[in-house]
Tab-separated table of C-alpha atoms in Angstrom:
chain	number	residue	atom	x	y	z
Z	1	MET	CA	-11.433	-11.715	20.131
Z	2	THR	CA	-8.703	-12.528	22.722
Z	3	VAL	CA	-9.251	-12.400	26.255
Z	4	LEU	CA	-5.878	-11.418	27.629
Z	5	ASP	CA	-3.791	-13.184	30.280
Z	6	PRO	CA	-2.172	-10.694	32.596
Z	7	SER	CA	0.980	-12.855	32.835
Z	8	GLN	CA	1.448	-11.857	29.048
Z	9	LEU	CA	1.820	-8.166	29.886
Z	10	ASP	CA	5.531	-7.841	31.194
Z	11	PRO	CA	6.302	-5.690	28.081
Z	12	LEU	CA	4.103	-2.887	29.325
Z	13	GLU	CA	6.407	-2.607	32.409
Z	14	ARG	CA	9.390	-2.328	30.249
Z	15	TYR	CA	8.383	0.885	28.622
Z	16	LEU	CA	5.868	2.618	30.946
Z	17	PRO	CA	5.704	3.891	34.528
Z	18	PRO	CA	4.295	1.357	36.789
Z	19	LYS	CA	1.002	2.824	37.688
Z	20	LEU	CA	0.324	3.401	33.987
Z	21	ALA	CA	1.184	-0.075	33.146
Z	22	ALA	CA	-0.854	-1.523	35.960
Z	23	ARG	CA	-3.864	0.544	34.597
Z	24	LEU	CA	-3.334	-0.688	31.111
Z	25	ARG	CA	-2.940	-4.278	32.301
Z	26	GLN	CA	-6.304	-3.953	34.013
Z	27	ARG	CA	-8.071	-2.714	30.903
Z	28	LEU	CA	-6.539	-5.269	28.617
Z	29	ALA	CA	-7.349	-8.193	30.870
Z	30	GLY	CA	-10.875	-6.979	30.693
Z	31	SER	CA	-11.309	-6.586	27.221
Z	32	GLY	CA	-12.469	-9.441	24.981
Z	33	ALA	CA	-15.325	-10.216	22.462
Z	34	ALA	CA	-17.637	-8.110	23.963
Z	35	GLU	CA	-16.013	-4.619	24.027
Z	36	PRO	CA	-13.117	-2.940	22.140
Z	37	LEU	CA	-10.263	-1.266	24.011
Z	38	THR	CA	-10.728	2.456	23.697
Z	39	LEU	CA	-7.579	4.866	23.583
Z	40	PRO	CA	-8.690	8.362	23.828
Z	41	GLY	CA	-6.579	11.480	24.057
Z	42	LEU	CA	-3.317	10.265	22.371
Z	43	TYR	CA	-1.428	12.596	19.889
Z	44	GLY	CA	1.415	12.578	17.539
Z	45	SER	CA	2.875	8.906	17.069
Z	46	SER	CA	1.753	7.969	20.534
Z	47	PRO	CA	-1.478	5.962	19.190
Z	48	ALA	CA	0.869	3.970	17.077
Z	49	PHE	CA	3.384	3.380	19.970
Z	50	PHE	CA	0.505	2.176	22.300
Z	51	SER	CA	-0.997	0.142	19.602
Z	52	ALA	CA	2.066	-1.740	18.907
Z	53	LEU	CA	2.795	-2.225	22.774
Z	54	LEU	CA	-0.600	-3.549	23.358
Z	55	GLY	CA	-0.635	-5.704	20.305
Z	56	GLY	CA	2.400	-7.300	21.385
Z	57	ALA	CA	1.549	-7.874	24.935
Z	58	SER	CA	-1.898	-9.163	23.994
Z	59	GLY	CA	-0.867	-12.179	21.972
Z	60	ALA	CA	-3.866	-11.763	19.658
Z	61	ARG	CA	-3.120	-12.905	15.993
Z	62	THR	CA	-4.974	-9.796	14.410
Z	63	VAL	CA	-5.296	-6.347	15.907
Z	64	LEU	CA	-7.737	-3.866	14.560
Z	65	LEU	CA	-7.246	-0.216	14.861
Z	66	VAL	CA	-10.332	1.702	14.125
Z	67	VAL	CA	-9.710	5.662	13.214
Z	68	PRO	CA	-12.199	8.250	12.480
Z	69	ASP	CA	-11.673	8.564	8.918
Z	70	ASN	CA	-9.474	7.675	5.837
Z	71	GLN	CA	-7.224	11.046	6.480
Z	72	ALA	CA	-5.882	9.427	9.664
Z	73	ILE	CA	-4.805	5.931	8.043
Z	74	PRO	CA	-1.467	6.875	6.195
Z	75	GLY	CA	0.085	8.767	9.438
Z	76	LEU	CA	-0.834	5.692	11.702
Z	77	GLU	CA	0.076	3.143	9.235
Z	78	ARG	CA	3.498	4.677	8.748
Z	79	ASP	CA	4.155	4.998	12.748
Z	80	LEU	CA	2.918	1.808	13.404
Z	81	THR	CA	5.015	0.054	10.923
Z	82	PHE	CA	8.190	1.951	12.605
Z	83	TYR	CA	7.066	1.173	16.208
Z	84	SER	CA	6.120	-2.664	15.576
Z	85	LYS	CA	9.785	-3.368	14.457
Z	86	TRP	CA	10.875	-2.890	17.911
Z	87	LEU	CA	7.904	-3.584	19.992
Z	88	ASP	CA	6.320	-6.421	18.088
Z	89	PRO	CA	8.928	-7.801	15.665
Z	90	GLY	CA	7.561	-9.755	12.454
Z	91	ALA	CA	4.244	-8.170	12.837
Z	92	SER	CA	2.722	-6.835	9.339
Z	93	VAL	CA	0.574	-3.550	8.933
Z	94	GLN	CA	-2.398	-3.362	6.699
Z	95	THR	CA	-4.859	-0.810	5.750
Z	96	PHE	CA	-8.707	-0.966	5.164
Z	97	PRO	CA	-10.072	2.339	4.028
Z	98	MET	CA	-13.715	3.017	3.149
Z	99	PRO	CA	-14.534	3.976	-0.347
Z	100	GLU	CA	-14.957	7.824	-0.455
Z	101	VAL	CA	-17.320	7.836	-3.281
Z	102	SER	CA	-21.052	7.521	-2.286
Z	103	PRO	CA	-22.508	4.288	-4.019
Z	104	TYR	CA	-25.450	6.549	-5.014
Z	105	HIS	CA	-23.095	8.281	-7.552
Z	106	ALA	CA	-22.254	6.458	-10.688
Z	107	ILE	CA	-18.736	6.529	-9.966
Z	108	PRO	CA	-16.547	3.417	-9.235
Z	109	PRO	CA	-14.254	3.555	-6.238
Z	110	HIS	CA	-10.721	4.782	-6.424
Z	111	PHE	CA	-8.307	1.926	-7.462
Z	112	ASP	CA	-6.067	2.389	-4.378
Z	113	VAL	CA	-8.952	2.031	-2.010
Z	114	VAL	CA	-10.084	-1.306	-3.706
Z	115	ARG	CA	-6.379	-2.546	-3.752
Z	116	ASP	CA	-5.819	-1.820	-0.011
Z	117	ARG	CA	-9.174	-3.181	0.932
Z	118	LEU	CA	-8.428	-6.525	-1.177
Z	119	THR	CA	-4.864	-6.884	-0.073
Z	120	THR	CA	-5.818	-6.755	3.650
Z	121	LEU	CA	-8.499	-9.569	3.005
Z	122	ALA	CA	-5.813	-11.528	1.031
Z	123	ALA	CA	-3.642	-11.134	4.146
Z	124	LEU	CA	-6.101	-12.264	6.668
Z	125	ALA	CA	-6.979	-15.177	4.593
Z	126	GLU	CA	-3.422	-16.220	4.385
Z	127	GLY	CA	-3.784	-16.845	8.271
Z	128	SER	CA	-0.076	-15.855	8.972
Z	129	GLU	CA	1.326	-17.201	12.345
Z	130	GLU	CA	2.848	-13.566	12.841
Z	131	ARG	CA	0.534	-10.625	13.972
Z	132	THR	CA	-1.468	-8.614	11.535
Z	133	TYR	CA	-2.460	-5.042	12.358
Z	134	VAL	CA	-5.361	-3.612	10.286
Z	135	VAL	CA	-5.641	0.047	10.430
Z	136	ALA	CA	-9.531	0.727	9.172
Z	137	SER	CA	-11.525	3.891	9.115
Z	138	ALA	CA	-14.930	3.776	10.911
Z	139	GLY	CA	-16.749	3.928	7.720
Z	140	ALA	CA	-15.200	1.032	6.141
Z	141	LEU	CA	-16.694	-1.203	8.941
Z	142	LEU	CA	-19.979	-0.130	7.581
Z	143	HIS	CA	-19.166	-1.225	3.941
Z	144	ARG	CA	-20.028	-4.693	2.860
Z	145	THR	CA	-17.535	-6.959	1.325
Z	146	TYR	CA	-16.948	-10.505	0.400
Z	147	SER	CA	-17.753	-13.065	2.879
Z	148	PRO	CA	-14.725	-15.051	4.315
Z	149	ARG	CA	-16.111	-18.152	2.371
Z	150	ALA	CA	-16.523	-16.097	-0.812
Z	151	PHE	CA	-13.271	-14.420	-0.722
Z	152	GLY	CA	-11.459	-17.705	0.131
Z	153	GLU	CA	-13.059	-19.540	-2.991
Z	154	HIS	CA	-11.463	-16.741	-5.071
Z	155	TYR	CA	-8.326	-16.235	-3.529
Z	156	HIS	CA	-5.402	-18.402	-4.461
Z	157	ARG	CA	-1.638	-18.282	-3.802
Z	158	ILE	CA	0.436	-19.539	-6.799
Z	159	SER	CA	3.774	-21.311	-5.869
Z	160	GLU	CA	6.659	-22.499	-8.000
Z	161	GLY	CA	6.486	-26.125	-8.747
Z	162	GLU	CA	2.745	-26.117	-8.564
Z	163	GLU	CA	0.555	-28.037	-11.048
Z	164	LEU	CA	-1.816	-25.353	-12.527
Z	165	PRO	CA	-2.724	-25.766	-16.264
Z	166	PRO	CA	-2.742	-22.518	-17.978
Z	167	ALA	CA	-6.166	-22.847	-19.476
Z	168	GLU	CA	-7.310	-23.646	-15.924
Z	169	LEU	CA	-5.565	-20.268	-14.695
Z	170	ALA	CA	-7.005	-18.215	-17.602
Z	171	ALA	CA	-10.448	-19.387	-16.795
Z	172	ARG	CA	-10.199	-18.535	-13.148
Z	173	LEU	CA	-8.822	-15.040	-13.791
Z	174	ASP	CA	-11.594	-14.358	-16.555
Z	175	SER	CA	-14.243	-15.321	-13.787
Z	176	MET	CA	-12.438	-12.949	-11.093
Z	177	GLY	CA	-12.688	-10.014	-13.542
Z	178	TYR	CA	-9.436	-9.827	-15.158
Z	179	ARG	CA	-9.152	-9.093	-18.940
Z	180	ARG	CA	-7.407	-10.992	-21.647
Z	181	VAL	CA	-4.953	-9.016	-23.700
Z	182	ASP	CA	-2.207	-9.483	-26.034
Z	183	ILE	CA	0.326	-7.850	-23.896
Z	184	VAL	CA	-0.107	-7.165	-20.074
Z	185	VAL	CA	0.585	-3.430	-19.382
Z	186	SER	CA	-2.165	-2.446	-16.756
Z	187	VAL	CA	-3.506	-3.815	-13.482
Z	188	GLY	CA	-6.247	-6.565	-14.255
Z	189	ASP	CA	-4.626	-7.797	-17.499
Z	190	PHE	CA	-3.399	-11.318	-18.526
Z	191	ALA	CA	-1.926	-12.763	-21.537
Z	192	VAL	CA	-0.847	-16.250	-22.570
Z	193	ARG	CA	2.111	-16.876	-25.064
Z	194	GLY	CA	3.291	-20.349	-25.406
Z	195	ASN	CA	4.730	-21.329	-21.961
Z	196	VAL	CA	4.555	-17.934	-20.713
Z	197	PHE	CA	1.562	-16.515	-18.773
Z	198	ASP	CA	1.833	-12.971	-17.700
Z	199	PHE	CA	-0.821	-11.122	-15.403
Z	200	PHE	CA	-1.023	-8.147	-13.356
Z	201	PRO	CA	-2.505	-9.032	-9.821
Z	202	VAL	CA	-4.540	-6.181	-8.120
Z	203	THR	CA	-2.367	-6.238	-5.045
Z	204	SER	CA	0.998	-6.174	-7.021
Z	205	GLU	CA	3.067	-3.076	-7.913
Z	206	GLN	CA	4.404	-5.072	-10.808
Z	207	PRO	CA	2.936	-7.667	-13.311
Z	208	VAL	CA	3.973	-11.255	-12.890
Z	209	ARG	CA	5.340	-13.742	-15.278
Z	210	LEU	CA	4.782	-17.428	-14.871
Z	211	ILE	CA	7.209	-19.838	-16.668
Z	212	TYR	CA	5.660	-23.082	-17.478
Z	213	TYR	CA	6.912	-26.756	-18.118
Z	214	ASP	CA	3.935	-28.467	-19.510
Z	215	ASP	CA	1.312	-27.807	-16.700
Z	216	MET	CA	3.743	-26.980	-14.093
Z	217	VAL	CA	4.678	-23.434	-12.916
Z	218	GLU	CA	8.392	-23.729	-13.144
Z	219	ALA	CA	9.361	-19.865	-12.374
Z	220	ILE	CA	7.561	-16.885	-11.137
Z	221	ARG	CA	9.106	-13.555	-12.050
Z	222	PHE	CA	8.263	-9.773	-11.902
Z	223	PHE	CA	8.614	-7.899	-15.000
Z	224	GLU	CA	8.526	-4.336	-16.234
Z	225	PRO	CA	5.347	-3.501	-18.317
Z	226	GLU	CA	7.239	-0.968	-20.472
Z	227	SER	CA	10.224	-2.973	-21.617
Z	228	GLN	CA	8.472	-6.519	-20.670
Z	229	ARG	CA	11.827	-7.463	-19.199
Z	230	SER	CA	12.057	-9.697	-15.943
Z	231	VAL	CA	13.207	-7.974	-13.027
Z	232	GLY	CA	13.236	-10.576	-10.210
Z	233	ASN	CA	12.023	-13.869	-9.044
Z	234	THR	CA	9.463	-14.856	-6.155
Z	235	PRO	CA	8.437	-18.224	-4.926
Z	236	SER	CA	4.813	-17.357	-4.822
Z	237	VAL	CA	2.286	-14.745	-5.696
Z	238	GLY	CA	-1.378	-14.278	-4.318
Z	239	VAL	CA	-4.184	-13.615	-6.724
Z	240	VAL	CA	-7.111	-11.676	-5.677
Z	241	PRO	CA	-10.346	-10.797	-7.539
Z	242	ALA	CA	-10.030	-7.599	-9.617
Z	243	ARG	CA	-12.779	-5.920	-7.928
Z	244	GLU	CA	-14.790	-6.208	-4.616
Z	245	TYR	CA	-17.831	-7.599	-6.521
Z	246	LEU	CA	-18.047	-10.193	-9.211
Z	247	LEU	CA	-21.097	-11.019	-11.497
Z	248	ASP	CA	-21.142	-14.072	-13.713
Z	249	ALA	CA	-23.798	-14.680	-16.045
Z	250	ASP	CA	-26.043	-16.440	-13.486
Z	251	GLY	CA	-25.482	-13.556	-10.947
Z	252	ILE	CA	-26.479	-10.930	-13.707
Z	253	ARG	CA	-29.640	-13.174	-14.484
Z	254	VAL	CA	-30.667	-13.166	-10.817
Z	255	TRP	CA	-29.907	-9.530	-10.159
Z	256	ALA	CA	-32.059	-8.624	-13.350
Z	257	LEU	CA	-34.937	-10.637	-12.189
Z	258	ARG	CA	-34.948	-9.114	-8.715
Z	259	ALA	CA	-34.376	-5.590	-10.146
Z	260	ARG	CA	-37.382	-6.096	-12.607
Z	261	ARG	CA	-39.534	-7.002	-9.560
Z	262	ARG	CA	-38.245	-4.232	-7.358
Z	263	TRP	CA	-38.676	-1.375	-10.016
Z	264	THR	CA	-41.574	-1.766	-12.262
Z	265	GLY	CA	-42.397	1.679	-13.586
Z	266	LYS	CA	-41.836	2.137	-17.413
Z	267	GLU	CA	-38.969	4.530	-16.928
Z	268	ALA	CA	-37.347	2.042	-14.535
Z	269	GLN	CA	-37.714	-0.614	-16.902
Z	270	ARG	CA	-36.224	1.014	-19.673
Z	271	ASP	CA	-33.065	2.128	-17.437
Z	272	LEU	CA	-32.955	-1.561	-16.359
Z	273	ASP	CA	-32.657	-2.666	-20.020
Z	274	GLU	CA	-29.576	-0.218	-20.583
Z	275	LYS	CA	-28.186	-1.513	-17.448
Z	276	ILE	CA	-28.553	-5.208	-17.972
Z	277	GLU	CA	-27.168	-4.988	-21.516
Z	278	THR	CA	-23.985	-3.460	-20.372
Z	279	LEU	CA	-23.582	-6.017	-17.465
Z	280	GLU	CA	-24.046	-8.748	-19.837
Z	281	GLU	CA	-21.356	-7.293	-22.364
Z	282	SER	CA	-18.685	-6.133	-19.741
Z	283	GLY	CA	-19.840	-7.571	-16.261
Z	284	ILE	CA	-19.039	-3.943	-15.036
Z	285	LEU	CA	-21.421	-1.006	-14.243
Z	286	PRO	CA	-20.414	1.847	-11.907
Z	287	GLU	CA	-23.979	1.911	-10.441
Z	288	MET	CA	-23.369	-1.576	-9.284
Z	289	GLU	CA	-21.496	-0.372	-6.250
Z	290	GLY	CA	-24.775	0.231	-4.655
Z	291	LEU	CA	-27.108	-1.787	-6.780
Z	292	ARG	CA	-25.394	-4.866	-6.466
Z	293	HIS	CA	-26.554	-5.614	-2.669
Z	294	LEU	CA	-29.950	-6.464	-4.305
Z	295	LEU	CA	-28.184	-9.939	-4.456
Z	296	ASP	CA	-27.604	-9.874	-0.822
Z	297	ASP	CA	-30.016	-12.435	1.152
Z	298	GLY	CA	-28.870	-11.390	4.503
Z	299	PRO	CA	-27.382	-8.591	6.584
Z	300	GLY	CA	-24.102	-8.607	4.740
Z	301	TRP	CA	-20.352	-9.194	5.662
Z	302	SER	CA	-17.900	-6.716	6.718
Z	303	LEU	CA	-14.207	-6.621	7.671
Z	304	LEU	CA	-15.186	-7.798	11.158
Z	305	ASP	CA	-16.068	-11.078	9.822
Z	306	HIS	CA	-12.557	-11.746	8.549
Z	307	LEU	CA	-10.702	-11.019	11.776
Z	308	GLY	CA	-11.464	-14.290	13.479
Z	309	ASP	CA	-11.698	-15.015	17.259
Z	310	ASP	CA	-8.334	-14.251	17.942
Z	311	SER	CA	-8.309	-10.757	17.715
Z	312	LEU	CA	-8.154	-7.479	19.595
Z	313	THR	CA	-9.990	-4.191	18.698
Z	314	LEU	CA	-8.603	-0.680	19.613
Z	315	LEU	CA	-10.842	2.356	19.170
Z	316	LEU	CA	-8.471	5.361	18.670
Z	317	GLU	CA	-10.445	8.599	19.720
Z	318	PRO	CA	-13.762	6.778	20.252
Z	319	GLU	CA	-15.832	10.100	20.325
Z	320	LEU	CA	-14.348	11.162	16.957
Z	321	VAL	CA	-15.137	7.523	15.696
Z	322	ASP	CA	-18.824	7.770	16.965
Z	323	MET	CA	-19.179	11.011	15.260
Z	324	ALA	CA	-18.012	9.709	12.043
Z	325	VAL	CA	-20.315	6.758	12.075
Z	326	VAL	CA	-23.293	9.169	12.786
Z	327	GLY	CA	-22.189	11.609	10.033
Z	328	PHE	CA	-21.832	8.777	7.556
Z	329	GLY	CA	-25.289	7.669	8.156
Z	330	LYS	CA	-26.719	11.072	7.623
Z	331	ARG	CA	-24.608	11.645	4.465
Z	332	MET	CA	-25.955	8.454	3.060
Z	333	ALA	CA	-29.614	8.944	3.921
Z	334	ALA	CA	-29.234	12.572	2.295
Z	335	ASP	CA	-27.628	10.999	-0.846
Z	336	TYR	CA	-30.398	8.391	-1.162
Z	337	SER	CA	-33.121	11.014	-0.775
Z	338	ILE	CA	-31.595	12.865	-3.649
Z	339	ALA	CA	-31.251	9.793	-5.739
Z	340	LEU	CA	-34.882	9.209	-5.385
Z	341	GLN	CA	-35.728	12.929	-6.307
Z	342	GLU	CA	-33.705	12.427	-9.565
Z	343	GLY	CA	-35.570	9.233	-10.480
Z	344	SER	CA	-32.368	6.969	-9.977
Z	345	LEU	CA	-32.455	3.266	-9.328
Z	346	ALA	CA	-31.325	3.078	-5.771
Z	347	LEU	CA	-31.596	0.804	-2.486
Z	348	PRO	CA	-31.913	2.230	0.946
Z	349	PRO	CA	-28.829	2.582	2.992
Z	350	ASP	CA	-29.910	-0.060	5.268
Z	351	GLU	CA	-29.730	-2.630	2.233
Z	352	ILE	CA	-26.238	-1.362	1.356
Z	353	PHE	CA	-24.493	-0.921	4.665
Z	354	ILE	CA	-23.797	-2.848	7.826
Z	355	ASP	CA	-25.834	-1.886	10.728
Z	356	SER	CA	-23.712	0.482	12.598
Z	357	GLN	CA	-25.221	-1.069	15.971
Z	358	LYS	CA	-23.740	-4.580	14.818
Z	359	THR	CA	-20.240	-3.298	14.414
């Protein structure tokens, strides 16, 4: 995180009374990698105002705003987008919510949540020169995600004029969880017809059409899935994985081996037979939101690992954030206990989530 230079903080005095500006300057200058900056007792749109003001004054490339829960994200995103236009021109605002479905339930997370999380990881991977604000709920920091290296290996920005053979792109999308279809209509679809390559990125509101000249991407266009008509050009488009976990044949084999060693009872083995068969056929299993962490060989990676050293963290309503973290831990412990009572295959919370003491 950035250790701030008081000489950069003139903007504070432009908008705030001198005493308040001096107090904030002192707090900012003392913040850094060790501790986040806390902003308690702010109401209405004032959290967004102060966040944009402090972010712009800090010079940090990334500013993380931590709120108690997902419900606080949309309002802060809206207000921060407004204030940053005036206080921090050129900055972008991303969101990183937590999956609201427990991993102990056989229900995948909502698509909008997955899209927002992957969009934010992509924005951070791009490494823009402009500042990026990320609004995240406390629970989102406890959920594991791709490591920066793994996400970087999957993420790719396609540009006009790029040499990218259609067969290579098709293989890449297939490995990233996209589905090959005849006509692209849904997120995660891709189709190849002659020199036209259509696909629907997870992070896009519209599907994308690549027009090829041999192996070169000659043009990139958006199109309407209903009419299949092109509606506009773009010079480039980013491609992220279709979901927050990917399992290839090797990954499934390793997971199956570890699972059979972990759960040895007859009922568990029969359950595993069904799960492994489903994974081998489709690569997708709702229960894998929790069970996939059997493949983790370490403490896991979170959003914090994607921020880089040049970042500033702001805790909005720190007491409520602490309460949210404690409450989340209690809920997951209760869900795990219920899963065991029901005879479900389940990993304990400390093997699924990031240790809250390390966030």
